[in-house]
C-alpha cells in the first residue's frame, strides 16, 4: 500500500496505480522517499488544506497529510439528493487537488505535539515542521441520534451528509407520490447550516413539478429558536417557507428514529416534552463534532476546536500554528460559503 509519494506534475499517469495501492518501483519518478522535515505541514487535504498548500508552495517545502484518494465537493451533495447532479460529479482524484510542488503524505495524523513542532502519523511517521496548518475539518456523528445510524439508507431515512448518502435521498424523493416529509436541524454544531433547509425547498420544487405537491406535507424541525441562525436570513427564509407551504417547528430537536416503524421522536427544548411523528421520508441534518486527534491535543479550546485568533487564524498559544476551515474555533458558520460571504463583505 502506498502511503507517501511526490505529486509531480509529470507523473499524473501514476493515478491508476495509486488507486490500486501498488508501487511502481521501476519508475523512479513516480515515488520518492518523503522527508522528515518540512517548512510547512498542512494536516488535511480538503478545500481549506489544498487552498493553503497552493499558496505556500512558493515559499518553501510543503507536505500535505491526507489519507483519502478522492476529494469531494460536498456542497454538490444537496443537488445529488434532489436528482440534479450525480455523486460522481462531486468527486475528483485527490492528486489533482494537491499542488504538484507539494509532497502528499498519504496517511493520517495520529497526534499533534506542538511543543516539539512534531506531527505523528498513523503509519508510524514522525514529521517536524517550521509552521503547521491544521485543516482536518470535523466529523459527522450519526450515532448521536438514537437509531439513526442503523436506519440511515433504509425505510425513507435520508441524509445528504457523506459520500453516497445523497443517492438514497433522491431514490426516496423521486418515488414519493404522497405522504409526510420531515427535515431536521440538530442541537449541535453542523457543517453547512443551510443544507438541511435547502433540500426541503428542492424537494418541494420536485414534488410540485411531479404534480404530487398537493398530496404531500413538508415540515422543518430545527433546534434553533428561529428558522436560521442569522436574523437577516431568518426573516427571508421564514417568508419563503410560508410561501411554499412548509411547516416550521423551532426548538424541536430530533432525538430518536425508529426506521422500521417510520417514526421520529422530537424533544421540545423549552419543555423537555417528547413528541412522536410518523414520516414517509425524513432528511436528517446530523450533529457534528471536532475530531479527537485535535480535540484531545493541546491545540484545542474547551469545546475541542483548534483555538485560534478569529482575525488571523493563528493559534492563541503556538504562534507557528494556524488553522483553517471547520476544525477551528472561529465563531462563523462551518461552511466555505461563509468564507466567500465574508470576503465579499470585505471587498464591499
mmCIF file of C-alpha atoms in Angstrom:
data_model
loop_
_atom_site.group_PDB
_atom_site.id
_atom_site.type_symbol
_atom_site.label_atom_id
_atom_site.label_comp_id
_atom_site.label_asym_id
_atom_site.label_seq_id
_atom_site.Cartn_x
_atom_site.Cartn_y
_atom_site.Cartn_z
ATOM 1 C CA UNK A 1 0.000 0.000 0.000
ATOM 2 C CA UNK A 2 1.348 3.406 -0.905
ATOM 3 C CA UNK A 3 1.458 5.841 1.972
ATOM 4 C CA UNK A 4 3.724 8.627 0.733
ATOM 5 C CA UNK A 5 4.652 9.955 -2.672
ATOM 6 C CA UNK A 6 5.653 13.055 -4.507
ATOM 7 C CA UNK A 7 2.891 14.667 -6.597
ATOM 8 C CA UNK A 8 4.979 15.911 -9.518
ATOM 9 C CA UNK A 9 3.189 17.386 -12.493
ATOM 10 C CA UNK A 10 4.953 14.948 -14.839
ATOM 11 C CA UNK A 11 3.702 11.790 -13.099
ATOM 12 C CA UNK A 12 -0.065 12.120 -13.467
ATOM 13 C CA UNK A 13 -0.045 8.799 -15.284
ATOM 14 C CA UNK A 14 0.502 7.033 -11.952
ATOM 15 C CA UNK A 15 -3.069 7.741 -10.784
ATOM 16 C CA UNK A 16 -4.314 4.319 -11.836
ATOM 17 C CA UNK A 17 -1.539 2.672 -9.830
ATOM 18 C CA UNK A 18 -2.334 4.815 -6.794
ATOM 19 C CA UNK A 19 -5.923 3.615 -6.916
ATOM 20 C CA UNK A 20 -4.656 0.053 -6.826
ATOM 21 C CA UNK A 21 -2.368 0.862 -3.923
ATOM 22 C CA UNK A 22 0.743 -0.551 -5.606
ATOM 23 C CA UNK A 23 4.269 0.761 -6.094
ATOM 24 C CA UNK A 24 5.808 1.276 -9.495
ATOM 25 C CA UNK A 25 9.384 0.632 -8.375
ATOM 26 C CA UNK A 26 10.556 0.529 -11.990
ATOM 27 C CA UNK A 27 9.816 4.226 -12.418
ATOM 28 C CA UNK A 28 11.834 6.447 -10.061
ATOM 29 C CA UNK A 29 9.713 9.482 -10.957
ATOM 30 C CA UNK A 30 6.525 8.013 -9.564
ATOM 31 C CA UNK A 31 7.598 7.704 -5.931
ATOM 32 C CA UNK A 32 10.233 9.426 -3.874
ATOM 33 C CA UNK A 33 11.251 8.950 -0.297
ATOM 34 C CA UNK A 34 9.491 11.548 1.800
ATOM 35 C CA UNK A 35 11.447 13.874 4.049
ATOM 36 C CA UNK A 36 11.017 14.032 7.805
ATOM 37 C CA UNK A 37 11.042 17.840 7.971
ATOM 38 C CA UNK A 38 9.133 20.470 6.008
ATOM 39 C CA UNK A 39 8.876 24.207 6.312
ATOM 40 C CA UNK A 40 5.092 23.893 6.117
ATOM 41 C CA UNK A 41 2.994 20.906 7.134
ATOM 42 C CA UNK A 42 -0.691 21.036 6.200
ATOM 43 C CA UNK A 43 -2.809 18.481 8.057
ATOM 44 C CA UNK A 44 -5.805 17.786 5.834
ATOM 45 C CA UNK A 45 -6.322 17.796 2.078
ATOM 46 C CA UNK A 46 -9.824 19.214 1.895
ATOM 47 C CA UNK A 47 -10.783 22.544 0.331
ATOM 48 C CA UNK A 48 -9.039 24.606 3.010
ATOM 49 C CA UNK A 49 -5.901 22.490 3.160
ATOM 50 C CA UNK A 50 -5.410 22.381 -0.601
ATOM 51 C CA UNK A 51 -6.030 26.127 -0.937
ATOM 52 C CA UNK A 52 -3.442 26.944 1.723
ATOM 53 C CA UNK A 53 -0.913 24.477 0.307
ATOM 54 C CA UNK A 54 -1.262 26.070 -3.132
ATOM 55 C CA UNK A 55 -0.335 29.434 -1.651
ATOM 56 C CA UNK A 56 2.616 28.113 0.350
ATOM 57 C CA UNK A 57 4.487 26.059 -2.254
ATOM 58 C CA UNK A 58 6.392 29.119 -3.496
ATOM 59 C CA UNK A 59 7.671 29.870 -0.001
ATOM 60 C CA UNK A 60 9.319 26.597 0.969
ATOM 61 C CA UNK A 61 8.791 22.856 1.237
ATOM 62 C CA UNK A 62 5.197 21.794 1.835
ATOM 63 C CA UNK A 63 3.749 18.463 2.954
ATOM 64 C CA UNK A 64 0.021 17.724 2.867
ATOM 65 C CA UNK A 65 -1.129 14.893 5.133
ATOM 66 C CA UNK A 66 -4.278 13.327 3.683
ATOM 67 C CA UNK A 67 -5.229 9.621 3.630
ATOM 68 C CA UNK A 68 -8.008 9.556 1.030
ATOM 69 C CA UNK A 69 -7.658 9.019 -2.711
ATOM 70 C CA UNK A 70 -10.674 11.170 -3.590
ATOM 71 C CA UNK A 71 -11.660 14.750 -2.921
ATOM 72 C CA UNK A 72 -15.379 15.575 -2.789
ATOM 73 C CA UNK A 73 -17.032 18.898 -3.473
ATOM 74 C CA UNK A 74 -19.527 18.443 -0.675
ATOM 75 C CA UNK A 75 -21.932 21.335 -1.410
ATOM 76 C CA UNK A 76 -22.971 19.423 -4.523
ATOM 77 C CA UNK A 77 -24.468 16.619 -2.427
ATOM 78 C CA UNK A 78 -27.598 18.707 -1.862
ATOM 79 C CA UNK A 79 -28.092 18.745 -5.635
ATOM 80 C CA UNK A 80 -27.458 14.991 -5.754
ATOM 81 C CA UNK A 81 -30.232 14.487 -3.209
ATOM 82 C CA UNK A 82 -32.558 16.492 -5.444
ATOM 83 C CA UNK A 83 -31.695 14.492 -8.575
ATOM 84 C CA UNK A 84 -29.929 17.425 -10.249
ATOM 85 C CA UNK A 85 -26.389 16.026 -10.031
ATOM 86 C CA UNK A 86 -24.713 12.640 -9.569
ATOM 87 C CA UNK A 87 -22.329 11.779 -6.740
ATOM 88 C CA UNK A 88 -19.619 11.133 -9.339
ATOM 89 C CA UNK A 89 -19.887 14.789 -10.395
ATOM 90 C CA UNK A 90 -18.686 15.830 -6.932
ATOM 91 C CA UNK A 91 -15.653 13.536 -6.904
ATOM 92 C CA UNK A 92 -12.134 14.298 -8.084
ATOM 93 C CA UNK A 93 -8.867 12.432 -7.674
ATOM 94 C CA UNK A 94 -7.009 13.837 -4.701
ATOM 95 C CA UNK A 95 -3.818 14.016 -6.749
ATOM 96 C CA UNK A 96 -5.499 16.629 -8.955
ATOM 97 C CA UNK A 97 -6.286 18.824 -5.952
ATOM 98 C CA UNK A 98 -2.976 18.826 -4.084
ATOM 99 C CA UNK A 99 -0.459 21.204 -5.730
ATOM 100 C CA UNK A 100 2.177 19.399 -7.770
ATOM 101 C CA UNK A 101 5.069 21.076 -5.934
ATOM 102 C CA UNK A 102 3.865 19.739 -2.572
ATOM 103 C CA UNK A 103 4.561 16.337 -1.055
ATOM 104 C CA UNK A 104 1.452 14.265 -0.419
ATOM 105 C CA UNK A 105 1.815 12.055 2.648
ATOM 106 C CA UNK A 106 -0.999 9.578 2.188
ATOM 107 C CA UNK A 107 -1.585 8.753 5.821
ATOM 108 C CA UNK A 108 -3.484 10.171 8.805
ATOM 109 C CA UNK A 109 -2.352 12.304 11.717
ATOM 110 C CA UNK A 110 -2.260 10.261 14.910
ATOM 111 C CA UNK A 111 -1.170 13.070 17.236
ATOM 112 C CA UNK A 112 -0.006 16.673 17.379
ATOM 113 C CA UNK A 113 2.951 17.679 19.547
ATOM 114 C CA UNK A 114 3.197 21.449 19.037
ATOM 115 C CA UNK A 115 5.687 21.908 21.891
ATOM 116 C CA UNK A 116 8.150 19.891 19.779
ATOM 117 C CA UNK A 117 6.899 21.092 16.360
ATOM 118 C CA UNK A 118 6.066 17.475 15.587
ATOM 119 C CA UNK A 119 3.225 15.576 13.946
ATOM 120 C CA UNK A 120 2.981 11.813 14.378
ATOM 121 C CA UNK A 121 1.255 9.806 11.657
ATOM 122 C CA UNK A 122 -0.782 6.631 11.744
ATOM 123 C CA UNK A 123 1.842 4.676 9.822
ATOM 124 C CA UNK A 124 4.464 5.470 12.454
ATOM 125 C CA UNK A 125 5.962 8.528 10.781
ATOM 126 C CA UNK A 126 7.375 11.489 12.681
ATOM 127 C CA UNK A 127 7.186 14.765 10.772
ATOM 128 C CA UNK A 128 8.671 18.024 12.005
ATOM 129 C CA UNK A 129 7.820 21.484 10.743
ATOM 130 C CA UNK A 130 8.541 25.175 10.965
ATOM 131 C CA UNK A 131 4.866 26.002 10.507
ATOM 132 C CA UNK A 132 1.756 23.861 10.897
ATOM 133 C CA UNK A 133 -1.679 24.403 9.344
ATOM 134 C CA UNK A 134 -4.486 22.266 10.796
ATOM 135 C CA UNK A 135 -7.244 21.776 8.218
ATOM 136 C CA UNK A 136 -8.789 18.458 9.243
ATOM 137 C CA UNK A 137 -12.423 19.504 9.239
ATOM 138 C CA UNK A 138 -14.905 17.877 11.612
ATOM 139 C CA UNK A 139 -16.732 14.577 11.877
ATOM 140 C CA UNK A 140 -20.387 13.793 11.238
ATOM 141 C CA UNK A 141 -21.925 11.956 14.211
ATOM 142 C CA UNK A 142 -24.949 9.971 13.040
ATOM 143 C CA UNK A 143 -24.521 7.935 16.225
ATOM 144 C CA UNK A 144 -25.563 10.912 18.357
ATOM 145 C CA UNK A 145 -29.217 10.368 17.408
ATOM 146 C CA UNK A 146 -30.648 7.096 18.670
ATOM 147 C CA UNK A 147 -31.476 4.715 15.836
ATOM 148 C CA UNK A 148 -30.209 6.979 13.055
ATOM 149 C CA UNK A 149 -27.007 5.145 12.209
ATOM 150 C CA UNK A 150 -28.877 1.834 11.978
ATOM 151 C CA UNK A 151 -31.755 3.282 9.941
ATOM 152 C CA UNK A 152 -29.865 5.518 7.523
ATOM 153 C CA UNK A 153 -30.359 4.475 3.915
ATOM 154 C CA UNK A 154 -33.474 2.422 4.626
ATOM 155 C CA UNK A 155 -37.185 2.998 5.287
ATOM 156 C CA UNK A 156 -37.100 6.555 3.951
ATOM 157 C CA UNK A 157 -34.376 7.734 6.384
ATOM 158 C CA UNK A 158 -32.049 10.016 4.424
ATOM 159 C CA UNK A 159 -29.156 12.421 4.845
ATOM 160 C CA UNK A 160 -27.123 14.237 2.207
ATOM 161 C CA UNK A 161 -24.134 14.270 4.552
ATOM 162 C CA UNK A 162 -21.476 11.795 3.444
ATOM 163 C CA UNK A 163 -20.388 10.444 0.049
ATOM 164 C CA UNK A 164 -23.059 8.195 -1.415
ATOM 165 C CA UNK A 165 -25.767 9.044 1.116
ATOM 166 C CA UNK A 166 -27.445 11.602 -1.139
ATOM 167 C CA UNK A 167 -28.149 8.949 -3.776
ATOM 168 C CA UNK A 168 -30.656 7.375 -1.418
ATOM 169 C CA UNK A 169 -32.272 10.758 -0.748
ATOM 170 C CA UNK A 170 -33.098 11.055 -4.433
ATOM 171 C CA UNK A 171 -34.195 7.417 -4.634
ATOM 172 C CA UNK A 172 -36.777 8.073 -1.937
ATOM 173 C CA UNK A 173 -37.812 11.554 -3.068
ATOM 174 C CA UNK A 174 -38.292 10.534 -6.694
ATOM 175 C CA UNK A 175 -40.617 7.690 -5.694
ATOM 176 C CA UNK A 176 -42.926 9.653 -3.396
ATOM 177 C CA UNK A 177 -46.462 10.205 -4.647
ATOM 178 C CA UNK A 178 -47.995 11.247 -1.337
ATOM 179 C CA UNK A 179 -47.153 11.416 2.347
ATOM 180 C CA UNK A 180 -45.261 13.259 5.048
ATOM 181 C CA UNK A 181 -41.726 14.576 4.573
ATOM 182 C CA UNK A 182 -39.683 15.762 7.548
ATOM 183 C CA UNK A 183 -36.434 17.745 7.523
ATOM 184 C CA UNK A 184 -34.304 18.325 10.626
ATOM 185 C CA UNK A 185 -31.565 20.565 12.028
ATOM 186 C CA UNK A 186 -29.642 19.378 15.128
ATOM 187 C CA UNK A 187 -28.992 20.799 18.564
ATOM 188 C CA UNK A 188 -25.249 20.719 17.880
ATOM 189 C CA UNK A 189 -22.654 22.205 15.521
ATOM 190 C CA UNK A 190 -23.201 21.267 11.890
ATOM 191 C CA UNK A 191 -21.321 21.818 8.669
ATOM 192 C CA UNK A 192 -23.218 23.968 6.153
ATOM 193 C CA UNK A 193 -26.137 25.053 8.316
ATOM 194 C CA UNK A 194 -28.196 25.832 5.234
ATOM 195 C CA UNK A 195 -28.037 22.345 3.719
ATOM 196 C CA UNK A 196 -30.844 20.740 5.807
ATOM 197 C CA UNK A 197 -33.153 23.519 4.651
ATOM 198 C CA UNK A 198 -32.013 23.651 1.017
ATOM 199 C CA UNK A 199 -33.045 20.052 0.388
ATOM 200 C CA UNK A 200 -36.533 20.836 1.699
ATOM 201 C CA UNK A 201 -37.040 23.588 -0.862
ATOM 202 C CA UNK A 202 -35.609 21.450 -3.645
ATOM 203 C CA UNK A 203 -37.876 18.581 -2.587
ATOM 204 C CA UNK A 204 -40.882 20.909 -2.635
ATOM 205 C CA UNK A 205 -39.964 22.044 -6.133
ATOM 206 C CA UNK A 206 -39.620 18.453 -7.356
ATOM 207 C CA UNK A 207 -42.968 17.414 -5.860
ATOM 208 C CA UNK A 208 -44.669 20.398 -7.446
ATOM 209 C CA UNK A 209 -43.195 19.634 -10.875
ATOM 210 C CA UNK A 210 -44.166 15.979 -10.478
ATOM 211 C CA UNK A 211 -47.766 17.026 -9.841
ATOM 212 C CA UNK A 212 -47.959 15.470 -6.367
ATOM 213 C CA UNK A 213 -47.307 18.507 -4.130
ATOM 214 C CA UNK A 214 -50.929 18.643 -3.003
ATOM 215 C CA UNK A 215 -50.670 15.097 -1.637
ATOM 216 C CA UNK A 216 -47.580 15.807 0.466
ATOM 217 C CA UNK A 217 -46.769 17.782 3.611
ATOM 218 C CA UNK A 218 -43.299 19.158 4.346
ATOM 219 C CA UNK A 219 -42.164 20.155 7.844
ATOM 220 C CA UNK A 220 -38.856 21.561 9.066
ATOM 221 C CA UNK A 221 -37.820 20.815 12.653
ATOM 222 C CA UNK A 222 -34.933 22.897 13.949
ATOM 223 C CA UNK A 223 -33.332 23.004 17.381
ATOM 224 C CA UNK A 224 -32.717 26.722 16.862
ATOM 225 C CA UNK A 225 -35.151 29.370 18.181
ATOM 226 C CA UNK A 226 -35.629 30.583 14.587
ATOM 227 C CA UNK A 227 -35.587 29.012 11.129
ATOM 228 C CA UNK A 228 -31.966 30.169 10.691
ATOM 229 C CA UNK A 229 -29.258 31.469 12.993
ATOM 230 C CA UNK A 230 -28.627 34.768 11.183
ATOM 231 C CA UNK A 231 -31.562 37.176 11.691
ATOM 232 C CA UNK A 232 -31.446 38.870 8.278
ATOM 233 C CA UNK A 233 -31.639 35.484 6.552
ATOM 234 C CA UNK A 234 -34.138 34.075 9.032
ATOM 235 C CA UNK A 235 -36.676 36.739 8.113
ATOM 236 C CA UNK A 236 -36.447 35.951 4.399
ATOM 237 C CA UNK A 237 -36.455 32.184 4.942
ATOM 238 C CA UNK A 238 -39.496 32.331 7.225
ATOM 239 C CA UNK A 239 -41.400 34.030 4.418
ATOM 240 C CA UNK A 240 -40.046 31.558 1.839
ATOM 241 C CA UNK A 241 -41.147 28.555 3.895
ATOM 242 C CA UNK A 242 -44.595 30.056 4.345
ATOM 243 C CA UNK A 243 -44.917 30.812 0.632
ATOM 244 C CA UNK A 244 -44.050 27.202 -0.193
ATOM 245 C CA UNK A 245 -46.415 25.794 2.428
ATOM 246 C CA UNK A 246 -43.649 24.232 4.534
ATOM 247 C CA UNK A 247 -44.269 23.977 8.278
ATOM 248 C CA UNK A 248 -41.544 25.276 10.596
ATOM 249 C CA UNK A 249 -41.086 23.959 14.144
ATOM 250 C CA UNK A 250 -38.447 25.761 16.228
ATOM 251 C CA UNK A 251 -36.696 24.456 19.355
ATOM 252 C CA UNK A 252 -37.659 20.984 18.153
ATOM 253 C CA UNK A 253 -34.732 18.584 18.370
ATOM 254 C CA UNK A 254 -34.648 15.121 16.768
ATOM 255 C CA UNK A 255 -33.528 12.626 19.427
ATOM 256 C CA UNK A 256 -34.579 9.230 18.030
ATOM 257 C CA UNK A 257 -35.588 7.459 14.830
ATOM 258 C CA UNK A 258 -37.450 4.170 14.538
ATOM 259 C CA UNK A 259 -36.874 3.380 10.886
ATOM 260 C CA UNK A 260 -38.833 0.157 10.812
ATOM 261 C CA UNK A 261 -41.962 1.907 12.085
ATOM 262 C CA UNK A 262 -41.150 5.174 10.269
ATOM 263 C CA UNK A 263 -41.397 7.240 13.441
ATOM 264 C CA UNK A 264 -39.274 10.182 14.597
ATOM 265 C CA UNK A 265 -39.104 11.435 18.184
ATOM 266 C CA UNK A 266 -38.565 15.153 18.810
ATOM 267 C CA UNK A 267 -37.820 16.911 22.073
ATOM 268 C CA UNK A 268 -39.273 20.337 22.772
ATOM 269 C CA UNK A 269 -36.205 22.225 24.027
ATOM 270 C CA UNK A 270 -38.346 24.543 26.175
ATOM 271 C CA UNK A 271 -40.499 21.993 27.979
ATOM 272 C CA UNK A 272 -38.423 18.838 27.511
ATOM 273 C CA UNK A 273 -41.543 17.070 26.270
ATOM 274 C CA UNK A 274 -41.099 14.274 23.711
ATOM 275 C CA UNK A 275 -43.332 14.100 20.650
ATOM 276 C CA UNK A 276 -43.508 11.364 18.015
ATOM 277 C CA UNK A 277 -44.199 11.979 14.357
ATOM 278 C CA UNK A 278 -44.675 9.500 11.566
ATOM 279 C CA UNK A 279 -42.973 10.054 8.219
ATOM 280 C CA UNK A 280 -42.729 8.700 4.717
ATOM 281 C CA UNK A 281 -39.370 10.413 4.256
ATOM 282 C CA UNK A 282 -37.081 12.134 6.706
ATOM 283 C CA UNK A 283 -33.913 14.024 5.835
ATOM 284 C CA UNK A 284 -31.632 14.399 8.854
ATOM 285 C CA UNK A 285 -29.137 17.184 9.363
ATOM 286 C CA UNK A 286 -26.740 15.281 11.657
ATOM 287 C CA UNK A 287 -24.856 16.565 14.699
ATOM 288 C CA UNK A 288 -21.179 17.246 14.022
ATOM 289 C CA UNK A 289 -18.204 17.348 16.388
ATOM 290 C CA UNK A 290 -14.461 18.043 16.446
ATOM 291 C CA UNK A 291 -12.135 15.166 15.595
ATOM 292 C CA UNK A 292 -10.497 13.560 18.650
ATOM 293 C CA UNK A 293 -6.995 13.889 17.117
ATOM 294 C CA UNK A 294 -7.021 17.660 17.687
ATOM 295 C CA UNK A 295 -9.805 17.886 20.284
ATOM 296 C CA UNK A 296 -7.707 15.848 22.716
ATOM 297 C CA UNK A 297 -4.489 17.756 21.994
ATOM 298 C CA UNK A 298 -3.025 20.941 23.458
ATOM 299 C CA UNK A 299 -4.217 22.757 20.326
ATOM 300 C CA UNK A 300 -7.870 22.605 21.403
ATOM 301 C CA UNK A 301 -10.047 25.047 23.292
ATOM 302 C CA UNK A 302 -12.602 23.960 25.884
ATOM 303 C CA UNK A 303 -15.034 22.946 23.134
ATOM 304 C CA UNK A 304 -12.498 20.790 21.329
ATOM 305 C CA UNK A 305 -11.866 23.115 18.376
ATOM 306 C CA UNK A 306 -8.399 24.340 17.362
ATOM 307 C CA UNK A 307 -8.023 27.546 19.381
ATOM 308 C CA UNK A 308 -7.213 30.414 17.024
ATOM 309 C CA UNK A 309 -7.428 34.192 16.849
ATOM 310 C CA UNK A 310 -10.538 34.792 14.745
ATOM 311 C CA UNK A 311 -8.876 37.654 12.864
ATOM 312 C CA UNK A 312 -5.630 35.920 11.895
ATOM 313 C CA UNK A 313 -6.350 32.159 12.232
ATOM 314 C CA UNK A 314 -3.125 31.967 14.266
ATOM 315 C CA UNK A 315 -3.159 29.709 17.315
ATOM 316 C CA UNK A 316 -3.578 31.581 20.577
ATOM 317 C CA UNK A 317 -0.602 29.805 22.207
ATOM 318 C CA UNK A 318 1.559 28.312 19.452
ATOM 319 C CA UNK A 319 2.483 31.154 17.116
ATOM 320 C CA UNK A 320 3.749 28.897 14.328
ATOM 321 C CA UNK A 321 0.436 27.026 14.187
ATOM 322 C CA UNK A 322 -2.567 28.122 12.150
ATOM 323 C CA UNK A 323 -5.918 26.514 11.416
ATOM 324 C CA UNK A 324 -8.427 26.892 8.613
ATOM 325 C CA UNK A 325 -11.892 25.536 7.965
ATOM 326 C CA UNK A 326 -14.392 23.618 10.068
ATOM 327 C CA UNK A 327 -11.889 22.486 12.696
ATOM 328 C CA UNK A 328 -11.033 25.885 14.143
ATOM 329 C CA UNK A 329 -12.716 27.919 16.858
ATOM 330 C CA UNK A 330 -13.838 30.868 14.726
ATOM 331 C CA UNK A 331 -17.417 31.935 15.577
ATOM 332 C CA UNK A 332 -18.547 31.591 11.972
ATOM 333 C CA UNK A 333 -20.670 29.117 10.077
ATOM 334 C CA UNK A 334 -18.765 25.947 9.264
ATOM 335 C CA UNK A 335 -19.074 26.230 5.505
ATOM 336 C CA UNK A 336 -16.941 27.620 2.694
ATOM 337 C CA UNK A 337 -19.900 29.758 1.607
ATOM 338 C CA UNK A 338 -19.481 31.753 4.804
ATOM 339 C CA UNK A 339 -15.869 32.463 3.898
ATOM 340 C CA UNK A 340 -16.940 33.650 0.453
ATOM 341 C CA UNK A 341 -19.572 35.923 2.002
ATOM 342 C CA UNK A 342 -17.043 37.447 4.400
ATOM 343 C CA UNK A 343 -14.589 38.023 1.530
ATOM 344 C CA UNK A 344 -17.323 39.797 -0.447
ATOM 345 C CA UNK A 345 -18.251 41.955 2.559
ATOM 346 C CA UNK A 346 -14.585 42.935 2.912
ATOM 347 C CA UNK A 347 -14.353 43.853 -0.783
ATOM 348 C CA UNK A 348 -17.510 45.945 -0.485
#
